[in-house]
mmCIF file of C-alpha atoms in Angstrom:
data_model
loop_
_atom_site.group_PDB
_atom_site.id
_atom_site.type_symbol
_atom_site.label_atom_id
_atom_site.label_comp_id
_atom_site.label_asym_id
_atom_site.label_seq_id
_atom_site.Cartn_x
_atom_site.Cartn_y
_atom_site.Cartn_z
ATOM 1 C CA GLY T 1 -1.695 11.312 -16.853
ATOM 2 C CA GLN T 2 -2.849 7.923 -15.658
ATOM 3 C CA GLN T 3 -7.197 6.376 -15.916
ATOM 4 C CA LEU T 4 -7.886 3.348 -15.036
ATOM 5 C CA ASN T 5 -11.647 2.491 -15.974
ATOM 6 C CA GLN T 6 -14.555 0.355 -13.986
ATOM 7 C CA SER T 7 -17.146 -0.801 -15.771
ATOM 8 C CA PRO T 8 -19.384 -1.068 -14.373
ATOM 9 C CA GLN T 9 -19.801 1.705 -11.689
ATOM 10 C CA SER T 10 -22.386 -0.194 -9.836
ATOM 11 C CA MET T 11 -24.504 -3.448 -9.515
ATOM 12 C CA PHE T 12 -27.812 -4.675 -8.072
ATOM 13 C CA ILE T 13 -27.223 -8.963 -7.848
ATOM 14 C CA GLN T 14 -29.936 -11.579 -6.497
ATOM 15 C CA GLU T 15 -27.445 -13.941 -3.280
ATOM 16 C CA GLY T 16 -26.353 -16.617 -5.453
ATOM 17 C CA GLU T 17 -25.785 -15.424 -8.083
ATOM 18 C CA ASP T 18 -21.764 -15.030 -10.484
ATOM 19 C CA VAL T 19 -20.798 -11.666 -10.694
ATOM 20 C CA SER T 20 -18.263 -9.360 -13.551
ATOM 21 C CA MET T 21 -16.277 -6.450 -13.495
ATOM 22 C CA ASN T 22 -13.299 -4.766 -15.376
ATOM 23 C CA CYS T 23 -10.452 -2.491 -15.120
ATOM 24 C CA THR T 24 -9.382 -0.769 -18.415
ATOM 25 C CA SER T 25 -6.717 1.050 -18.577
ATOM 26 C CA SER T 26 -4.648 3.280 -22.167
ATOM 27 C CA SER T 27 -1.429 2.848 -20.577
ATOM 28 C CA ILE T 28 0.008 -0.525 -20.399
ATOM 29 C CA PHE T 29 0.235 -1.685 -17.023
ATOM 30 C CA ASN T 30 2.615 -4.567 -15.351
ATOM 31 C CA THR T 31 0.265 -5.083 -11.730
ATOM 32 C CA TRP T 32 -2.850 -5.055 -11.975
ATOM 33 C CA LEU T 33 -4.558 -5.428 -7.614
ATOM 34 C CA TRP T 34 -8.050 -5.647 -6.632
ATOM 35 C CA TYR T 35 -9.316 -4.828 -3.556
ATOM 36 C CA LYS T 36 -12.377 -4.203 -1.519
ATOM 37 C CA GLN T 37 -13.748 -1.742 0.125
ATOM 38 C CA ASP T 38 -16.186 -1.637 3.222
ATOM 39 C CA PRO T 39 -18.003 1.907 4.137
ATOM 40 C CA GLY T 40 -15.559 3.448 6.740
ATOM 41 C CA GLU T 41 -12.640 0.958 5.848
ATOM 42 C CA GLY T 42 -9.911 0.815 4.613
ATOM 43 C CA PRO T 43 -9.253 -1.210 1.084
ATOM 44 C CA VAL T 44 -8.523 -4.973 1.628
ATOM 45 C CA LEU T 45 -6.631 -6.998 -0.433
ATOM 46 C CA LEU T 46 -8.122 -9.442 -2.517
ATOM 47 C CA ILE T 47 -5.677 -10.450 -5.919
ATOM 48 C CA ALA T 48 -2.546 -9.052 -6.946
ATOM 49 C CA LEU T 49 -1.504 -9.687 -11.033
ATOM 50 C CA TYR T 50 1.852 -10.066 -12.164
ATOM 51 C CA LYS T 51 1.582 -11.777 -15.610
ATOM 52 C CA ALA T 52 -0.650 -11.441 -19.131
ATOM 53 C CA GLY T 53 -3.172 -13.957 -18.834
ATOM 54 C CA GLU T 54 -2.093 -14.338 -15.929
ATOM 55 C CA LEU T 55 -5.842 -16.582 -14.044
ATOM 56 C CA THR T 56 -5.912 -16.194 -10.360
ATOM 57 C CA SER T 57 -8.128 -17.287 -7.236
ATOM 58 C CA ASN T 58 -8.767 -16.554 -3.812
ATOM 59 C CA GLY T 59 -11.485 -18.586 -2.790
ATOM 60 C CA ARG T 60 -14.785 -17.183 -4.619
ATOM 61 C CA LEU T 61 -13.296 -14.782 -6.246
ATOM 62 C CA THR T 62 -10.725 -15.082 -10.031
ATOM 63 C CA ALA T 63 -9.585 -12.082 -11.617
ATOM 64 C CA GLN T 64 -8.025 -12.710 -14.971
ATOM 65 C CA PHE T 65 -4.265 -10.090 -16.222
ATOM 66 C CA GLY T 66 -5.516 -9.319 -19.904
ATOM 67 C CA ILE T 67 -3.467 -10.323 -22.675
ATOM 68 C CA THR T 68 -3.472 -6.791 -23.756
ATOM 69 C CA ARG T 69 -1.428 -5.542 -20.293
ATOM 70 C CA LYS T 70 -4.259 -2.810 -20.433
ATOM 71 C CA ASP T 71 -6.681 -4.631 -18.453
ATOM 72 C CA SER T 72 -8.027 -6.792 -16.060
ATOM 73 C CA PHE T 73 -11.657 -8.960 -15.001
ATOM 74 C CA LEU T 74 -13.169 -9.557 -12.086
ATOM 75 C CA ASN T 75 -15.082 -12.976 -11.231
ATOM 76 C CA ILE T 76 -17.464 -13.157 -8.296
ATOM 77 C CA SER T 77 -18.896 -16.624 -7.709
ATOM 78 C CA ALA T 78 -22.324 -17.512 -6.124
ATOM 79 C CA SER T 79 -22.247 -14.231 -4.418
ATOM 80 C CA ILE T 80 -23.145 -13.884 -0.772
ATOM 81 C CA PRO T 81 -24.678 -10.599 1.442
ATOM 82 C CA SER T 82 -20.868 -10.382 2.578
ATOM 83 C CA ASP T 83 -20.060 -9.636 -1.009
ATOM 84 C CA VAL T 84 -21.031 -6.345 -0.207
ATOM 85 C CA GLY T 85 -18.959 -3.567 -1.546
ATOM 86 C CA ILE T 86 -16.678 -0.898 -3.720
ATOM 87 C CA TYR T 87 -14.050 -2.828 -5.217
ATOM 88 C CA PHE T 88 -10.966 -1.715 -6.891
ATOM 89 C CA CYS T 89 -8.786 -2.028 -9.003
ATOM 90 C CA ALA T 90 -5.446 -0.487 -9.052
ATOM 91 C CA GLY T 91 -1.540 -0.488 -10.762
ATOM 92 C CA PRO T 92 1.524 0.974 -9.903
ATOM 93 C CA TYR T 93 1.976 4.379 -11.816
ATOM 94 C CA SER T 94 4.789 3.921 -14.860
ATOM 95 C CA GLY T 95 7.237 6.453 -13.266
ATOM 96 C CA ALA T 96 10.535 5.141 -13.629
ATOM 97 C CA GLY T 97 11.073 3.703 -9.835
ATOM 98 C CA SER T 98 7.803 4.396 -8.287
ATOM 99 C CA TYR T 99 5.168 2.901 -5.826
ATOM 100 C CA GLN T 100 2.364 4.552 -5.716
ATOM 101 C CA LEU T 101 -0.538 3.146 -7.105
ATOM 102 C CA THR T 102 -4.291 4.542 -9.773
ATOM 103 C CA PHE T 103 -6.888 3.714 -8.468
ATOM 104 C CA GLY T 104 -10.304 3.319 -10.589
ATOM 105 C CA LYS T 105 -13.401 5.324 -9.206
ATOM 106 C CA GLY T 106 -14.663 1.618 -8.189
ATOM 107 C CA THR T 107 -17.509 -0.653 -8.622
ATOM 108 C CA LYS T 108 -19.963 -0.632 -5.944
ATOM 109 C CA LEU T 109 -21.859 -3.880 -4.897
ATOM 110 C CA SER T 110 -25.437 -5.097 -3.708
ATOM 111 C CA VAL T 111 -26.257 -7.615 -3.596
ATOM 112 C CA ILE T 112 -30.658 -9.083 -2.244
ATOM 113 C CA PRO T 113 -30.459 -11.806 -0.348
ATOM 114 C CA ASP P 1 -3.998 -6.890 15.165
ATOM 115 C CA THR P 2 -0.531 -6.800 13.094
ATOM 116 C CA GLY P 3 -2.270 -5.126 10.317
ATOM 117 C CA VAL P 4 -2.270 -1.347 9.625
ATOM 118 C CA SER P 5 -3.208 1.159 12.382
ATOM 119 C CA GLN P 6 -3.961 4.470 12.258
ATOM 120 C CA ASP P 7 -4.878 7.247 15.083
ATOM 121 C CA PRO P 8 -7.836 8.835 15.533
ATOM 122 C CA ARG P 9 -10.296 6.746 13.508
ATOM 123 C CA HIS P 10 -12.627 10.358 13.297
ATOM 124 C CA LYS P 11 -11.648 13.692 13.385
ATOM 125 C CA ILE P 12 -13.826 17.057 13.254
ATOM 126 C CA THR P 13 -11.558 20.600 13.154
ATOM 127 C CA LYS P 14 -12.509 23.931 12.301
ATOM 128 C CA ARG P 15 -11.238 25.611 9.469
ATOM 129 C CA GLY P 16 -7.616 26.489 9.724
ATOM 130 C CA GLN P 17 -6.362 24.652 12.604
ATOM 131 C CA ASN P 18 -3.758 22.019 12.219
ATOM 132 C CA VAL P 19 -4.261 18.810 12.866
ATOM 133 C CA THR P 20 -1.979 15.565 12.650
ATOM 134 C CA PHE P 21 -2.685 11.716 12.440
ATOM 135 C CA ARG P 22 -0.265 8.534 12.920
ATOM 136 C CA CYS P 23 0.144 5.875 11.226
ATOM 137 C CA ASP P 24 1.848 2.065 12.461
ATOM 138 C CA PRO P 25 2.357 -0.018 9.751
ATOM 139 C CA ILE P 26 3.253 -4.038 9.993
ATOM 140 C CA SER P 27 6.424 -3.845 11.145
ATOM 141 C CA GLU P 28 8.215 -5.246 8.591
ATOM 142 C CA HIS P 29 7.304 -3.474 6.259
ATOM 143 C CA ASN P 30 9.841 -1.100 4.244
ATOM 144 C CA ARG P 31 7.674 1.074 2.599
ATOM 145 C CA LEU P 32 5.210 3.369 3.870
ATOM 146 C CA TYR P 33 2.140 5.436 1.490
ATOM 147 C CA TRP P 34 -0.136 7.798 2.920
ATOM 148 C CA TYR P 35 -3.219 8.477 0.339
ATOM 149 C CA ARG P 36 -6.440 10.697 0.278
ATOM 150 C CA GLN P 37 -10.247 8.919 -0.567
ATOM 151 C CA THR P 38 -13.012 11.542 -1.287
ATOM 152 C CA LEU P 39 -16.868 10.370 -1.809
ATOM 153 C CA GLY P 40 -17.246 8.600 -4.320
ATOM 154 C CA GLN P 41 -13.951 8.456 -5.584
ATOM 155 C CA GLY P 42 -10.635 5.863 -5.183
ATOM 156 C CA PRO P 43 -7.554 6.366 -2.876
ATOM 157 C CA GLU P 44 -5.663 8.880 -4.536
ATOM 158 C CA PHE P 45 -1.540 8.635 -3.300
ATOM 159 C CA LEU P 46 0.089 11.361 -2.362
ATOM 160 C CA THR P 47 3.317 11.173 -0.977
ATOM 161 C CA TYR P 48 5.442 7.260 -0.438
ATOM 162 C CA PHE P 49 8.838 5.884 2.382
ATOM 163 C CA GLN P 50 10.919 3.745 2.075
ATOM 164 C CA ASN P 51 12.503 3.874 5.615
ATOM 165 C CA GLU P 52 12.584 7.019 6.875
ATOM 166 C CA ALA P 53 13.550 8.317 3.350
ATOM 167 C CA GLN P 54 10.348 10.570 1.850
ATOM 168 C CA LEU P 55 10.719 9.671 -1.853
ATOM 169 C CA GLU P 56 8.003 10.754 -3.619
ATOM 170 C CA LYS P 57 5.474 13.113 -2.901
ATOM 171 C CA SER P 58 2.301 14.109 -5.394
ATOM 172 C CA ARG P 59 1.564 17.397 -6.541
ATOM 173 C CA LEU P 60 -1.722 16.740 -4.803
ATOM 174 C CA LEU P 61 0.338 17.482 -0.886
ATOM 175 C CA SER P 62 0.789 20.954 0.127
ATOM 176 C CA ASP P 63 2.411 23.780 1.538
ATOM 177 C CA ARG P 64 0.116 23.278 3.986
ATOM 178 C CA PHE P 65 0.578 19.302 4.316
ATOM 179 C CA SER P 66 4.048 17.123 6.057
ATOM 180 C CA ALA P 67 5.004 13.899 6.527
ATOM 181 C CA GLU P 68 7.766 12.479 8.256
ATOM 182 C CA ARG P 69 8.728 8.763 9.481
ATOM 183 C CA PRO P 70 11.533 9.535 11.564
ATOM 184 C CA LYS P 71 13.259 6.337 12.621
ATOM 185 C CA GLY P 72 11.207 4.821 9.407
ATOM 186 C CA SER P 73 8.769 2.738 11.715
ATOM 187 C CA PHE P 74 5.570 5.238 11.656
ATOM 188 C CA SER P 75 5.038 8.218 10.228
ATOM 189 C CA THR P 76 2.608 11.406 11.080
ATOM 190 C CA LEU P 77 1.067 13.500 8.967
ATOM 191 C CA GLU P 78 0.389 17.254 9.910
ATOM 192 C CA ILE P 79 -2.635 18.957 8.075
ATOM 193 C CA GLN P 80 -1.848 23.110 8.601
ATOM 194 C CA ARG P 81 -4.366 25.742 8.165
ATOM 195 C CA THR P 82 -6.990 23.510 7.694
ATOM 196 C CA GLU P 83 -9.079 24.399 4.876
ATOM 197 C CA GLN P 84 -12.740 22.462 4.202
ATOM 198 C CA GLY P 85 -11.774 21.102 0.346
ATOM 199 C CA ASP P 86 -9.064 18.649 2.750
ATOM 200 C CA SER P 87 -12.336 16.524 4.243
ATOM 201 C CA ALA P 88 -11.600 13.171 3.229
ATOM 202 C CA MET P 89 -10.613 9.714 4.466
ATOM 203 C CA TYR P 90 -7.196 9.328 4.748
ATOM 204 C CA LEU P 91 -5.372 6.579 4.097
ATOM 205 C CA CYS P 92 -1.762 5.164 4.741
ATOM 206 C CA ALA P 93 -0.453 2.112 3.633
ATOM 207 C CA SER P 94 2.355 -0.200 3.998
ATOM 208 C CA SER P 95 4.084 -3.040 1.672
ATOM 209 C CA PHE P 96 7.524 -5.374 1.632
ATOM 210 C CA ASN P 97 10.324 -3.602 -0.561
ATOM 211 C CA GLU P 98 9.325 -5.866 -2.890
ATOM 212 C CA GLY P 99 6.518 -6.091 -4.697
ATOM 213 C CA TYR P 100 3.525 -3.886 -4.953
ATOM 214 C CA GLU P 101 1.043 -4.887 -2.461
ATOM 215 C CA GLN P 102 0.252 -2.799 -0.282
ATOM 216 C CA TYR P 103 -1.366 -3.087 2.536
ATOM 217 C CA PHE P 104 -3.945 -0.748 4.089
ATOM 218 C CA GLY P 105 -4.968 0.182 7.413
ATOM 219 C CA PRO P 106 -8.514 1.606 8.493
ATOM 220 C CA GLY P 107 -7.987 5.270 7.320
ATOM 221 C CA THR P 108 -8.897 8.629 9.359
ATOM 222 C CA ARG P 109 -11.853 10.829 8.666
ATOM 223 C CA LEU P 110 -11.621 14.640 8.392
ATOM 224 C CA THR P 111 -13.996 16.197 8.407
ATOM 225 C CA VAL P 112 -12.894 20.312 8.413
ATOM 226 C CA THR P 113 -16.279 22.934 9.103
#
């Protein structure tokens, strides 16, 4: 089945540093979604990408839809303590007419003040 | 608050008991999804509804699980004869008819003892 591989699995950074994480797949995706999840809460949608090569920003967050359509990247600039959480990439299952999302295992971000 | 809501937020039950969770989607959204998330994993798709029709079910949804959305608004997820392996966070999401952007509720944390 489809799998999304996220790296790194976890990262510790100093407040103010920039962060980069990525998501790769062996299958082509036509949509990439990035979510953030705080402990004990549901995932919150950060950015949606619909076109290969697309670069989309949401405040200090920037995400890119890879040209091969098999990867996506998320960057966070000037990290702050509230950026702590788990970041998931997701994409729609490739079955015809399916709207179920496949998720990666997440990148856990810790910010050291 | 006009986001997705779920009730209860936490449920502790003994093995063999039945449990039912409720999800109220964002009011304008036609599609409603259920996912399950275990520790260290991303959410895994269980089932989805378009209005009151259940259109997709995962193989993860054993015959002990049943979901309904009788009037195309709120949905319930019932687990019969709970097992310890059912312990997880159960997440509900909703979306507009078009597009893949899904908005999640806070989840129901189930613990089976």
